[in-house]
mmCIF file of C-alpha atoms and ligand atoms in Angstrom:
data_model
loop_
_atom_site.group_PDB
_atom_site.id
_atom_site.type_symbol
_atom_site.label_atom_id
_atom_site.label_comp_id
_atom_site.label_asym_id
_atom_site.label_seq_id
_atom_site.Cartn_x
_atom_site.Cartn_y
_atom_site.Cartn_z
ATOM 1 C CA UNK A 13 94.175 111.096 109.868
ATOM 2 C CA UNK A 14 91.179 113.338 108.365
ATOM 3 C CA UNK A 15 93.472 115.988 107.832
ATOM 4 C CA UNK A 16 95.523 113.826 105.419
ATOM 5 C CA UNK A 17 92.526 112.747 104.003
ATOM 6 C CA UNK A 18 91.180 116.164 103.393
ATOM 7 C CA UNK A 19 94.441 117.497 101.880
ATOM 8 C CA UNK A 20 94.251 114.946 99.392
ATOM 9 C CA UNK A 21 90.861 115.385 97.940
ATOM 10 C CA UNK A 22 91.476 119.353 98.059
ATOM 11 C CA UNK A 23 94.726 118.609 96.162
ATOM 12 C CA UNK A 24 92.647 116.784 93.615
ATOM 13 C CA UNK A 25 90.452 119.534 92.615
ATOM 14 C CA UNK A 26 93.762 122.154 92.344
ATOM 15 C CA UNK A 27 95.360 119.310 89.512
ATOM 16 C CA UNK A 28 92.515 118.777 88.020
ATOM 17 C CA UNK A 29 91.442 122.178 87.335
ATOM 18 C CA UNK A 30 95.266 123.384 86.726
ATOM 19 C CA UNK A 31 95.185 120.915 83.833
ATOM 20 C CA UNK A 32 97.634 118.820 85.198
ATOM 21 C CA UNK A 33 95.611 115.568 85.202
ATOM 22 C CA UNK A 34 93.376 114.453 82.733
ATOM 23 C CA UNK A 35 90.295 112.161 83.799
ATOM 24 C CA UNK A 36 91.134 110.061 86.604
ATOM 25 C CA UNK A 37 94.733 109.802 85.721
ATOM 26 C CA UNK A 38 97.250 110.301 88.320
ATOM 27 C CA UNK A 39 97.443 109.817 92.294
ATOM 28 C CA UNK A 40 98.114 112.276 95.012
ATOM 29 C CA UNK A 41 99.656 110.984 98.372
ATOM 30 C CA UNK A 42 100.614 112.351 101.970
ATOM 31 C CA UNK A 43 102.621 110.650 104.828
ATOM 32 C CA UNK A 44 100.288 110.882 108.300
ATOM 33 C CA UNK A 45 101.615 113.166 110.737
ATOM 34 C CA UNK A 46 100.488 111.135 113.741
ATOM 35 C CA UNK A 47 102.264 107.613 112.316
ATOM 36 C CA UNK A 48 105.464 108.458 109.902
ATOM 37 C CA UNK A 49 105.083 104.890 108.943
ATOM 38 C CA UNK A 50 101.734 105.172 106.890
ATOM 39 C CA UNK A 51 100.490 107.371 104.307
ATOM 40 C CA UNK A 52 97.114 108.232 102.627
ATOM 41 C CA UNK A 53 96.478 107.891 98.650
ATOM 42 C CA UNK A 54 94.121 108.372 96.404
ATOM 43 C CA UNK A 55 91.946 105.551 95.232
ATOM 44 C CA UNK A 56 92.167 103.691 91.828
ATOM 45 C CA UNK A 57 90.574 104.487 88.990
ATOM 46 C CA UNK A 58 88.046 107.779 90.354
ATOM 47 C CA UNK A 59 86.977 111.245 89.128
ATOM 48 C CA UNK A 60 88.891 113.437 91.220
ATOM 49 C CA UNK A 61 85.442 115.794 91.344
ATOM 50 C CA UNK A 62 84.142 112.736 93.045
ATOM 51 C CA UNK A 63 86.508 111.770 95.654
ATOM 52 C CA UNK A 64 85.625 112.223 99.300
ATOM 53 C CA UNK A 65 87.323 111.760 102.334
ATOM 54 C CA UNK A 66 86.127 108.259 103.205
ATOM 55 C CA UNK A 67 87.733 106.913 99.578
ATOM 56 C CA UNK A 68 91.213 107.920 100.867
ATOM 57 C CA UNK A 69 92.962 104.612 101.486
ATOM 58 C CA UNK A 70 95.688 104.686 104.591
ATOM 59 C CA UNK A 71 98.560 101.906 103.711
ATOM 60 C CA UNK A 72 101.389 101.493 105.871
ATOM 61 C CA UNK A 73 105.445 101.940 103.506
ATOM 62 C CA UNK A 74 105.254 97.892 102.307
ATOM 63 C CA UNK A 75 101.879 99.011 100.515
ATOM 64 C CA UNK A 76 99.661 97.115 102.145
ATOM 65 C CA UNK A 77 95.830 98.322 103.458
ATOM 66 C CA UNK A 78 95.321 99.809 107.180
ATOM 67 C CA UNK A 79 92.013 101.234 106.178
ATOM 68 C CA UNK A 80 89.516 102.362 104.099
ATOM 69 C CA UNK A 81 86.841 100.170 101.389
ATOM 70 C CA UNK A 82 88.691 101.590 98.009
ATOM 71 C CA UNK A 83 91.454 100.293 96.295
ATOM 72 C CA UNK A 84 94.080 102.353 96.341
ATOM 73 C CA UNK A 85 96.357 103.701 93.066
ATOM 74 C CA UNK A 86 98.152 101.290 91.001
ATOM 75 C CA UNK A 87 101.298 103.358 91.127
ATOM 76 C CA UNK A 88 101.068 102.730 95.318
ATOM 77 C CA UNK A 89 104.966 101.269 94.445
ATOM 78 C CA UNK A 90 105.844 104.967 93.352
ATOM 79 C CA UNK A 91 104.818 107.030 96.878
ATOM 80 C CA UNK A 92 105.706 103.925 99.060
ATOM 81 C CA UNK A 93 109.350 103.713 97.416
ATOM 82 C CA UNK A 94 109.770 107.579 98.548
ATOM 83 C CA UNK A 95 108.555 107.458 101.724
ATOM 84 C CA UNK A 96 110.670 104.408 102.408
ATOM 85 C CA UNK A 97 114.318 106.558 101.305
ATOM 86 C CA UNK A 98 112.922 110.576 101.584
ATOM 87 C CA UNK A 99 112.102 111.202 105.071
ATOM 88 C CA UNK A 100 112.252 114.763 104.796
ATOM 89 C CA UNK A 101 109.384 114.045 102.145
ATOM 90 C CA UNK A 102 106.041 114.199 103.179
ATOM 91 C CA UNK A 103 103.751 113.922 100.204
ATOM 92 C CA UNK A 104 103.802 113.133 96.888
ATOM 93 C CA UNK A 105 102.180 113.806 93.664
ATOM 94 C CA UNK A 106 101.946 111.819 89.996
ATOM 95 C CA UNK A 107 100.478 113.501 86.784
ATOM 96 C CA UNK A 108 100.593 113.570 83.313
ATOM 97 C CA UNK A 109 100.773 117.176 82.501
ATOM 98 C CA UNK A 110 101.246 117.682 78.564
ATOM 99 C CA UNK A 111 104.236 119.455 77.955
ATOM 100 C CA UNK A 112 106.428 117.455 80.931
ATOM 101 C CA UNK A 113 105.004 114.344 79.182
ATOM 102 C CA UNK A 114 106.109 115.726 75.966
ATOM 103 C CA UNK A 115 109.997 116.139 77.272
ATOM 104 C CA UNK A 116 109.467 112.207 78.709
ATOM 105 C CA UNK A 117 108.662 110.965 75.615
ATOM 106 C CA UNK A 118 111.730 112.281 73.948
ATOM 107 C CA UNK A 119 113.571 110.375 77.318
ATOM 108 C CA UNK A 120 115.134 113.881 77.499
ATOM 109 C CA UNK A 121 116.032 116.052 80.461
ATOM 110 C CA UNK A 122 115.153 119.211 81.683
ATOM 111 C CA UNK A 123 118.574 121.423 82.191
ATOM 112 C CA UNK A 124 118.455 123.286 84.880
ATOM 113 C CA UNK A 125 117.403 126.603 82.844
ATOM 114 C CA UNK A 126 115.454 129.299 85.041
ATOM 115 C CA UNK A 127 115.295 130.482 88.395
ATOM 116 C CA UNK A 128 112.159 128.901 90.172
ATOM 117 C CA UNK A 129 112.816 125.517 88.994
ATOM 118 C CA UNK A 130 116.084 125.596 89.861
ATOM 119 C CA UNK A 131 115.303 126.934 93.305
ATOM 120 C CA UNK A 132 112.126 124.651 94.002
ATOM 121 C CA UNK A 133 112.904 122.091 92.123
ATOM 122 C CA UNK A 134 116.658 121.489 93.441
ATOM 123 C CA UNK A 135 118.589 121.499 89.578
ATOM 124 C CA UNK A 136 117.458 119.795 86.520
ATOM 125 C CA UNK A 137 115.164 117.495 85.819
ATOM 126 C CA UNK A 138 116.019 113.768 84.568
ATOM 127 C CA UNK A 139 113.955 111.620 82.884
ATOM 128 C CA UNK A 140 113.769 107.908 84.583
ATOM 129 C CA UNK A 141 114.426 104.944 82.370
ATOM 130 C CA UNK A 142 111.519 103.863 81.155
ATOM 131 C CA UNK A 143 109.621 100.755 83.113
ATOM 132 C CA UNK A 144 105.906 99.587 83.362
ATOM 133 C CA UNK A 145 103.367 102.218 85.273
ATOM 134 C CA UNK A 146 102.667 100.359 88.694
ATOM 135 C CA UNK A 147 105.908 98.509 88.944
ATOM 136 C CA UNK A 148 108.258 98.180 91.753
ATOM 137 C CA UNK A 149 111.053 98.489 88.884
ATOM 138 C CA UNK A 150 109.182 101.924 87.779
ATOM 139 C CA UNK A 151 109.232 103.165 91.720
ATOM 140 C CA UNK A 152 113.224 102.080 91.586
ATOM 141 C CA UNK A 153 114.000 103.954 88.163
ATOM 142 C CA UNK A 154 112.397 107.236 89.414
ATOM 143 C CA UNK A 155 114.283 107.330 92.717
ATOM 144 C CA UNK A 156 117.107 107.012 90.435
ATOM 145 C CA UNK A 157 116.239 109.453 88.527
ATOM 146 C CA UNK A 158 114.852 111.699 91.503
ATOM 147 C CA UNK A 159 118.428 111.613 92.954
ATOM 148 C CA UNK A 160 118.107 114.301 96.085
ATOM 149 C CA UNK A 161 115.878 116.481 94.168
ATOM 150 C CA UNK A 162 111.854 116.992 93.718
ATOM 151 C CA UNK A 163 111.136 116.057 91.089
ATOM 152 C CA UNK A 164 111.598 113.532 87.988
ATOM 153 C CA UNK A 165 109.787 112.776 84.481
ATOM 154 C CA UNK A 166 108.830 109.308 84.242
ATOM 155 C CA UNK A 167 109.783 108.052 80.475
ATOM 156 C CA UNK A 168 106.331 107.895 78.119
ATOM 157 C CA UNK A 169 104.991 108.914 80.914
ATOM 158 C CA UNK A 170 104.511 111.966 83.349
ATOM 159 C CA UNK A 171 105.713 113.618 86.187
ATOM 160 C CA UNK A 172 106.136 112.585 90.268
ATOM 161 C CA UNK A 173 106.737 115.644 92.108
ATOM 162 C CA UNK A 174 107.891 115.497 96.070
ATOM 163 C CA UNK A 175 107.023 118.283 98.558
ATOM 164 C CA UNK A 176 107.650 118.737 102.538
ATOM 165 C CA UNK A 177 103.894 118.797 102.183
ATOM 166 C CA UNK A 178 100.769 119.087 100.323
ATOM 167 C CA UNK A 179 100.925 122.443 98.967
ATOM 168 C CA UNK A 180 104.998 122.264 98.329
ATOM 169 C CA UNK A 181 104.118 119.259 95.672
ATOM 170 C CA UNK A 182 101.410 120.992 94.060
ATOM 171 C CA UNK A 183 103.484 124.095 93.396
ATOM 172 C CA UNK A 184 106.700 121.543 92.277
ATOM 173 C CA UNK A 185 104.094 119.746 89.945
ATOM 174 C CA UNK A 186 103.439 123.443 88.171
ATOM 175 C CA UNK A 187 106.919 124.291 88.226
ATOM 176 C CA UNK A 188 108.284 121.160 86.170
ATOM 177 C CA UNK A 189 105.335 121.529 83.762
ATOM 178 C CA UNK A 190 105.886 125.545 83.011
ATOM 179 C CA UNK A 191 109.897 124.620 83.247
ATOM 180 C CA UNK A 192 109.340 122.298 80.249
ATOM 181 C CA UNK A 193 106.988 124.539 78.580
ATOM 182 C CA UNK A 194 109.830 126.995 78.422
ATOM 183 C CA UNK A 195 112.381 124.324 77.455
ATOM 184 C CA UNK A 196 110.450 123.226 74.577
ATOM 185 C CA UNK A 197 109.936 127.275 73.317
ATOM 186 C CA UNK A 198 113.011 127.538 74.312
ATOM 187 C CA UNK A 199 114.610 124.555 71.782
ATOM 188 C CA UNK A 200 112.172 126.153 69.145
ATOM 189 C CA UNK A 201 113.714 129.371 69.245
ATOM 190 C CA UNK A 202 117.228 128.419 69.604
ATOM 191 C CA UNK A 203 119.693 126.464 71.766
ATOM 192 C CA UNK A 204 118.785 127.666 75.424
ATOM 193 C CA UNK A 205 121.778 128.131 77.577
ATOM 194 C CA UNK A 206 121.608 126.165 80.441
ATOM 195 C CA UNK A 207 122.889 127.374 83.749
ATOM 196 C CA UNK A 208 126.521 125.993 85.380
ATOM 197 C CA UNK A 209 126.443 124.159 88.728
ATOM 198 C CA UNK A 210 127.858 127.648 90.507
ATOM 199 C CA UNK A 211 124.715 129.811 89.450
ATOM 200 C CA UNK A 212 122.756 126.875 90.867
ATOM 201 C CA UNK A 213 123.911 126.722 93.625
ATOM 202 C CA UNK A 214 124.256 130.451 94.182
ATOM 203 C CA UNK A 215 120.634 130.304 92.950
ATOM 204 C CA UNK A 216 119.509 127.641 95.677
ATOM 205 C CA UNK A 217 121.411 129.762 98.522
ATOM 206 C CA UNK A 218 119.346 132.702 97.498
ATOM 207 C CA UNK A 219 116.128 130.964 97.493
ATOM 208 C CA UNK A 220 117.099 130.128 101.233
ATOM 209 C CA UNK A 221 116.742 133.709 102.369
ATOM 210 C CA UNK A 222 113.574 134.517 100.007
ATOM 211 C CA UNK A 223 110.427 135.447 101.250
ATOM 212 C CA UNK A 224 108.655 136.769 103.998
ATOM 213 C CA UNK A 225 109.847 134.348 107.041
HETATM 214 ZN ZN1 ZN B 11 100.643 107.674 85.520
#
């Protein structure tokens, strides 16, 4: 159980200094190893320089408390939904990174335009309708949205970004925000070509073999 714990208040120093969060905006999850059934989030409302281990809050997939003294994140709805219908999905991450944000405002998509994204990501990138932060209707929207991929733009909103585990979300979360940094230079320029479902899924085979394992 610490070792969720302590993922999760590492993981909120790496958003926070990538720029990826803003103040105490945002929530970082992680399903416990030892019970599938429960997961660890971030509490409401806190500086993520000044979360410790005993502020993680364990809730079982309904939401509700198993432990800890903090409240936890008002978008709890959000990580519980995805642990509930992604069980290859171990933890979860919500920010508000500025140019992702940007996209969701316009209640645009992402095409699926470069390689990593593509790759890490799973395709494109589709903005949910929009719905209240903290809502079960939000949490239902960006499964929608989230289809079998990784990640999703919540409309006038932010990002949630999926991983098979701490360190996968983090690196999805910085993927969707350079992707739609590039998008928006991108539109600027010109009218980026997006890629056809056959170089994305040649693309996705490749990434299968890539790297050092
Ligand atoms: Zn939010």
């Amino acid at each position: 159980m610490t070792r969720a714990k302590k993922e999760i208040t590492q993981a909120g120093t790496k958003i926070y200094d990538r720029g990826l969060v803003a103040g105490t905006w945002g929530n970082i999850s992680k399903r416990l190893e030892e019970d599938p059934k429960k997961f660890a989030i971030t509490p409401s409302g806190m500086d993520y320089r000044k979360i410790k281990e005993e502020d993680i809050v364990i809730l079982n997939l309904e939401g509700e408390k198993k432990e800890g003294e903090r409240i936890p994140s008002a978008e709890t709805p959000l990580h519980a939904h995805v642990y509930k219908t992604r069980e290859e999905i171990n933890a979860v991450i919500h920010t508000h990174s500025v140019y992702a944000s940007a996209i969701a405002c316009l209640r645009e998509n992402i095409p699926p335009i470069v390689e990593d994204m593509v790759q890490i990501v799973g395709g494109g990138i589709e903005t949910a309708e929009y719905e209240l932060p903290g809502t079960e209707e939000l949490a239902e929207s960006a499964l929608r949205a989230l289809n079998h991929k990784k990640a999703a733009l919540l409309a006038n909103h932010g990002v949630i970004s999926l991983g098979k585990d701490v360190d996968e979300a983090i690196k999805v979360a910085e993927i969707v925000e350079k992707s739609a940094k590039i998008y928006l230079l991108a539109e600027f320029l010109g009218n980026p070509k997006k890629l056809d479902e056959e170089e994305v899924e040649k693309m996705k085979e490749a990434y299968r073999k890539y790297g050092q394992s």
